mmCIF file of C-alpha atoms in Angstrom:
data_model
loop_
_atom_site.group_PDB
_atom_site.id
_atom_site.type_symbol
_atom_site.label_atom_id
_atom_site.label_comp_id
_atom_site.label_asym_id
_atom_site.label_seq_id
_atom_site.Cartn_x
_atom_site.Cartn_y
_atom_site.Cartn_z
ATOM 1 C CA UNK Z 1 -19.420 10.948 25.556
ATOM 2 C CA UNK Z 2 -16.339 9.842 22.897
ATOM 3 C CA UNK Z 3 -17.660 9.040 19.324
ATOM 4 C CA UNK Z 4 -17.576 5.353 19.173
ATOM 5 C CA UNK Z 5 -15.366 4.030 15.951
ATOM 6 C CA UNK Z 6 -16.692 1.838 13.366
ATOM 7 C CA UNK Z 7 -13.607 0.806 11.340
ATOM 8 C CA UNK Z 8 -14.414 -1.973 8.490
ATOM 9 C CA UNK Z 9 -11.482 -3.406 6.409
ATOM 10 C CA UNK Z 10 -12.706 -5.332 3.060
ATOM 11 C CA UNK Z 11 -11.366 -6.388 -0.341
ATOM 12 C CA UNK Z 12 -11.637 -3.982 -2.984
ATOM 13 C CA UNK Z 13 -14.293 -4.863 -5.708
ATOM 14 C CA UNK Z 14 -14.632 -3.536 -9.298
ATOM 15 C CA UNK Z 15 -17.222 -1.059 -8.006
ATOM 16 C CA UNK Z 16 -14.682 0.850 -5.374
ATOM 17 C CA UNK Z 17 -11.927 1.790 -8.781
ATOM 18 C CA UNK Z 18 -13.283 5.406 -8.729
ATOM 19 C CA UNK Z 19 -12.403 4.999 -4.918
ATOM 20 C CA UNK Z 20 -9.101 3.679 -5.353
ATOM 21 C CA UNK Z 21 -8.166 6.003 -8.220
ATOM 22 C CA UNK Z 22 -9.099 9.018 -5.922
ATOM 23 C CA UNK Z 23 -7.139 7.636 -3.094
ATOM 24 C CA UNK Z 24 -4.052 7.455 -5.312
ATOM 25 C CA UNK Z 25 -4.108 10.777 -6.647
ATOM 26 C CA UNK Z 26 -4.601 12.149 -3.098
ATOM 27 C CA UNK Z 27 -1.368 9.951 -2.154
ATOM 28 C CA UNK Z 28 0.367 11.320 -4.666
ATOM 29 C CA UNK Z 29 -0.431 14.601 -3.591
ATOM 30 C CA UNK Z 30 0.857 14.200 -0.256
ATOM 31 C CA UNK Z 31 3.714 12.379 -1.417
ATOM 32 C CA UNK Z 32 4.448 15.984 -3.365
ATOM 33 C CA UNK Z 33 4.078 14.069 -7.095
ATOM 34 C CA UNK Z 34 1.322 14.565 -8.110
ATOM 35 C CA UNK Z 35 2.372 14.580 -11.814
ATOM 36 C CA UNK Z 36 3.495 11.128 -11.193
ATOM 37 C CA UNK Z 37 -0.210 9.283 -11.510
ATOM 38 C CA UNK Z 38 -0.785 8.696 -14.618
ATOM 39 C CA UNK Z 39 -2.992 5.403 -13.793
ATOM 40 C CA UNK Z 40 -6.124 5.754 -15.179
ATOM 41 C CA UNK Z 41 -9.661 3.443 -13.956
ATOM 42 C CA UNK Z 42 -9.617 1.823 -16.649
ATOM 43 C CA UNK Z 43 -5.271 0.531 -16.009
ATOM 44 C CA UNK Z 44 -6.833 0.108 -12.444
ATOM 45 C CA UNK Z 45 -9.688 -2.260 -13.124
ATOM 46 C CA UNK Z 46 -7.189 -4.478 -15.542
ATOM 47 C CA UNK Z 47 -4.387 -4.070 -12.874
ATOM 48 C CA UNK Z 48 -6.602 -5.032 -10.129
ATOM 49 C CA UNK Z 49 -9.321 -7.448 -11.234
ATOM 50 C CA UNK Z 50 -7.616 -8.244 -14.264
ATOM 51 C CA UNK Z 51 -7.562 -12.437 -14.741
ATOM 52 C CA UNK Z 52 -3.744 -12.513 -14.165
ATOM 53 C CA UNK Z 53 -4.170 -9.667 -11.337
ATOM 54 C CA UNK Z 54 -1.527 -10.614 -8.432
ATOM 55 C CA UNK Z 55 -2.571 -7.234 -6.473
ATOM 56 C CA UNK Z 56 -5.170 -6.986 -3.705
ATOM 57 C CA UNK Z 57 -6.865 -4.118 -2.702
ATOM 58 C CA UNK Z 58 -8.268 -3.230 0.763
ATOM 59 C CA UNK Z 59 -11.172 -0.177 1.675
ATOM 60 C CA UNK Z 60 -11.209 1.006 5.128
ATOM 61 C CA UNK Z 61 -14.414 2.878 6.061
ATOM 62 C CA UNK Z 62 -14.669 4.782 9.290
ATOM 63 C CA UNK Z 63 -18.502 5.267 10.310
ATOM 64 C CA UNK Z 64 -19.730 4.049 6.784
ATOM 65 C CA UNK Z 65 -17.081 6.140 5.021
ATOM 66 C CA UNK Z 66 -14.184 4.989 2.488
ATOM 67 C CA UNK Z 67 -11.231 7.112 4.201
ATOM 68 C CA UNK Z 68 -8.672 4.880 2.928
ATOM 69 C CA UNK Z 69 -6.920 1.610 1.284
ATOM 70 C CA UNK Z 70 -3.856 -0.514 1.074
ATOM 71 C CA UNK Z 71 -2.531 -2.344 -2.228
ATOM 72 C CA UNK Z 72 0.035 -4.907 -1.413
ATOM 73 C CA UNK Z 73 1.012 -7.952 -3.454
ATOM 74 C CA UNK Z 74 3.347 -11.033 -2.509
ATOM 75 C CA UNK Z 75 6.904 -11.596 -2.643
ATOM 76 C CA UNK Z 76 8.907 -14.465 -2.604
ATOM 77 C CA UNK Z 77 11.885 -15.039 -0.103
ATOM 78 C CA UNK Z 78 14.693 -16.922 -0.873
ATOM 79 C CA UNK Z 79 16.441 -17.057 2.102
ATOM 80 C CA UNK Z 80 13.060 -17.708 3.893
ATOM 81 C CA UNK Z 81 11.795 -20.263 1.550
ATOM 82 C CA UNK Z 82 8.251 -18.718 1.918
ATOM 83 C CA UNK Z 83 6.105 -15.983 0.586
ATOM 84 C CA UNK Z 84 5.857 -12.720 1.886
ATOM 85 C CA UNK Z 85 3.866 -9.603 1.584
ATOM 86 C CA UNK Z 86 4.814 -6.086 0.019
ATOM 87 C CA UNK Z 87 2.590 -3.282 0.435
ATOM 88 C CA UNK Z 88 2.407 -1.165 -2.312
ATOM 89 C CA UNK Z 89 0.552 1.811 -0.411
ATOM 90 C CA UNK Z 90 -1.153 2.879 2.394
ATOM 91 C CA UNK Z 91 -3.007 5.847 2.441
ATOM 92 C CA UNK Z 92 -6.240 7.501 4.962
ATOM 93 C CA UNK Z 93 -7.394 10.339 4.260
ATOM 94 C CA UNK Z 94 -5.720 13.175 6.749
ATOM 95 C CA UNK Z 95 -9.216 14.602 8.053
ATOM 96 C CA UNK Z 96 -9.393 10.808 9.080
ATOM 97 C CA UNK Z 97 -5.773 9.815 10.264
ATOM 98 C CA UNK Z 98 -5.102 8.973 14.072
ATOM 99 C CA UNK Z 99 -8.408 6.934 14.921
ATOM 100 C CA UNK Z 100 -6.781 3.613 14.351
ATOM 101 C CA UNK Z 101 -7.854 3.245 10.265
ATOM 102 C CA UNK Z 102 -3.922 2.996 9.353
ATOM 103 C CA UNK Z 103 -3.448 0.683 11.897
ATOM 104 C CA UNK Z 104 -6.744 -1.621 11.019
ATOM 105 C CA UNK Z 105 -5.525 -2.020 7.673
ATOM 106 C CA UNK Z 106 -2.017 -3.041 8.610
ATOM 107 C CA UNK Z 107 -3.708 -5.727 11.334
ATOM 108 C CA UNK Z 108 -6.096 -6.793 8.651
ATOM 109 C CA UNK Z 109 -3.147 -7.568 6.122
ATOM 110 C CA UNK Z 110 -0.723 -8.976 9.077
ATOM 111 C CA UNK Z 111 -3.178 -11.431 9.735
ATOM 112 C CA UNK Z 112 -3.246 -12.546 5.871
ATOM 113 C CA UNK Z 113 0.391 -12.762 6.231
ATOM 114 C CA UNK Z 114 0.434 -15.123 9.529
ATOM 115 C CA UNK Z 115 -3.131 -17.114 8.120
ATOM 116 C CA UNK Z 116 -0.970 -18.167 4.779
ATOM 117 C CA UNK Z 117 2.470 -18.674 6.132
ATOM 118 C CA UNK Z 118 4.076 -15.498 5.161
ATOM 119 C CA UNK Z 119 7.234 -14.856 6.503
ATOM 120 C CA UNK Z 120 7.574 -10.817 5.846
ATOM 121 C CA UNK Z 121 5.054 -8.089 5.560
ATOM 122 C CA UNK Z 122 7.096 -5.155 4.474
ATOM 123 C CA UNK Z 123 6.825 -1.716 3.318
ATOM 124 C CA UNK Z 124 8.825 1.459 1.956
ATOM 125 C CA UNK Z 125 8.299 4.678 3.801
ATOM 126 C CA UNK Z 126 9.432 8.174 2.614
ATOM 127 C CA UNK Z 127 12.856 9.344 4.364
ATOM 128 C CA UNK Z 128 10.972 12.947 5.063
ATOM 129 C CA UNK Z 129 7.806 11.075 6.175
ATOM 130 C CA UNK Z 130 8.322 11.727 10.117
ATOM 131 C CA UNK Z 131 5.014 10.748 11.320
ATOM 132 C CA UNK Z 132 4.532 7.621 9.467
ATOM 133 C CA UNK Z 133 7.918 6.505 10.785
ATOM 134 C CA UNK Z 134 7.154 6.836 14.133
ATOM 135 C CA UNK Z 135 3.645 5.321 13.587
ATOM 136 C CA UNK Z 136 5.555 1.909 11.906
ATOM 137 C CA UNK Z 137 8.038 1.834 15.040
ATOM 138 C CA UNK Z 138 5.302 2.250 17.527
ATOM 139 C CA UNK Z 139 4.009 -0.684 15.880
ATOM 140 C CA UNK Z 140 7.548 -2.562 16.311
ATOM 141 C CA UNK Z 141 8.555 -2.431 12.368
ATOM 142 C CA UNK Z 142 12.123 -1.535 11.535
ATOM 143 C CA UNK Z 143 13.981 -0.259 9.254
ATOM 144 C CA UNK Z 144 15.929 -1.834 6.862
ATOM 145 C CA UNK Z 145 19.022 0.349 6.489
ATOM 146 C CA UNK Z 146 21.504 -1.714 4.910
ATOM 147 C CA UNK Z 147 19.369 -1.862 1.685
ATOM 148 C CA UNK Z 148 18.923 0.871 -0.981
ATOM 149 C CA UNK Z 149 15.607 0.895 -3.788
ATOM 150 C CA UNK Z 150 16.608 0.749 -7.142
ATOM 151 C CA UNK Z 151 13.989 1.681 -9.999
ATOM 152 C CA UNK Z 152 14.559 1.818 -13.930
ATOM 153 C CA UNK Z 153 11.638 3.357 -15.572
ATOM 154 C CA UNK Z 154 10.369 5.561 -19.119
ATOM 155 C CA UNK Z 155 13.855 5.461 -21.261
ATOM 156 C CA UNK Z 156 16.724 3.393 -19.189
ATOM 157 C CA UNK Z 157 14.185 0.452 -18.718
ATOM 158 C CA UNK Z 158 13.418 0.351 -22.712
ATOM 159 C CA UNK Z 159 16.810 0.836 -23.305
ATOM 160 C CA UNK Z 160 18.028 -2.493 -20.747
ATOM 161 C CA UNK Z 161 15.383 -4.797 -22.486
ATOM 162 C CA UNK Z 162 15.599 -6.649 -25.657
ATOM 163 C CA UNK Z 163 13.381 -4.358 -26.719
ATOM 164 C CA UNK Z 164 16.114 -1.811 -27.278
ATOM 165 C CA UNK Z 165 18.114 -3.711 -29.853
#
């Protein structure tokens, strides 16, 4: 008899940081930076459930389990004249991938995106990241390969801001 699947998708509350926090560094690790987290709970809980917070949070739990979350925010379209959604990350845990969790989440938030008007609900996705790839097509997502991400962090950021002067 197949295992019957209880997925439940639900906003993040201060209680689930530790969650989150673990979540991220397991990312990370799979994401082969694991050096890169240098978040802390205590950056999460501000970050998150701060007053000025413009991040939500998601927990998936699989059979009464947290195996997973999403962190998206919104974005604004000009072209579009309308909001849209950006999700930060996506992340189950691999003992827990492939029994629809990844999916759930991205439903969950696509129906946030349709409920307020959002005209996008977009994502970046690791070049060498095969099997997420094919997951997002299967799912009718594609690619946007006329665009390149730009980032200016630590020293070049400082140094373009006021700040520097």
């Amino acid at each position: 008899m197949p295992q019957l699947r209880n997925i439940i998708i639900r906003p993040a509350t201060l209680n689930d940081v530790g969650t989150i926090h673990y979540f991220i560094k397991e990312l990370a690790l799979f994401e082969r930076e694991p050096e890169a987290v240098i978040a802390n709970t205590t950056d999460l809980k501000r970050g998150l459930f701060g007053e000025d917070s413009k991040i939500r949070a998601l927990l998936c739990s699989l059979n009464g389990i947290d195996v997973g979350f999403a962190l998206y925010f919104y974005n604004y379209s000009t072209w579009l004249g309308r909001y849209g959604i950006y999700l930060e990350d996506l992340y189950v845990s691999p003992d827990h991938r492939r029994q629809g969790c990844g999916k759930a989440l991205l439903r969950f938030i696509a129906n946030i995106a349709i409920k307020e008007g959002c005209g996008r609900f977009e994502w970046s996705v690791l070049n060498w990241n095969r099997s997420a790839i094919e997951f997002y097509e299967n799912l009718g997502a594609k690619p946007q390969s006329d665009w390149t991400v730009y980032r200016l962090t630590g020293t070049p950021l400082k140094s373009l801001s006021d700040d520097a002067n």
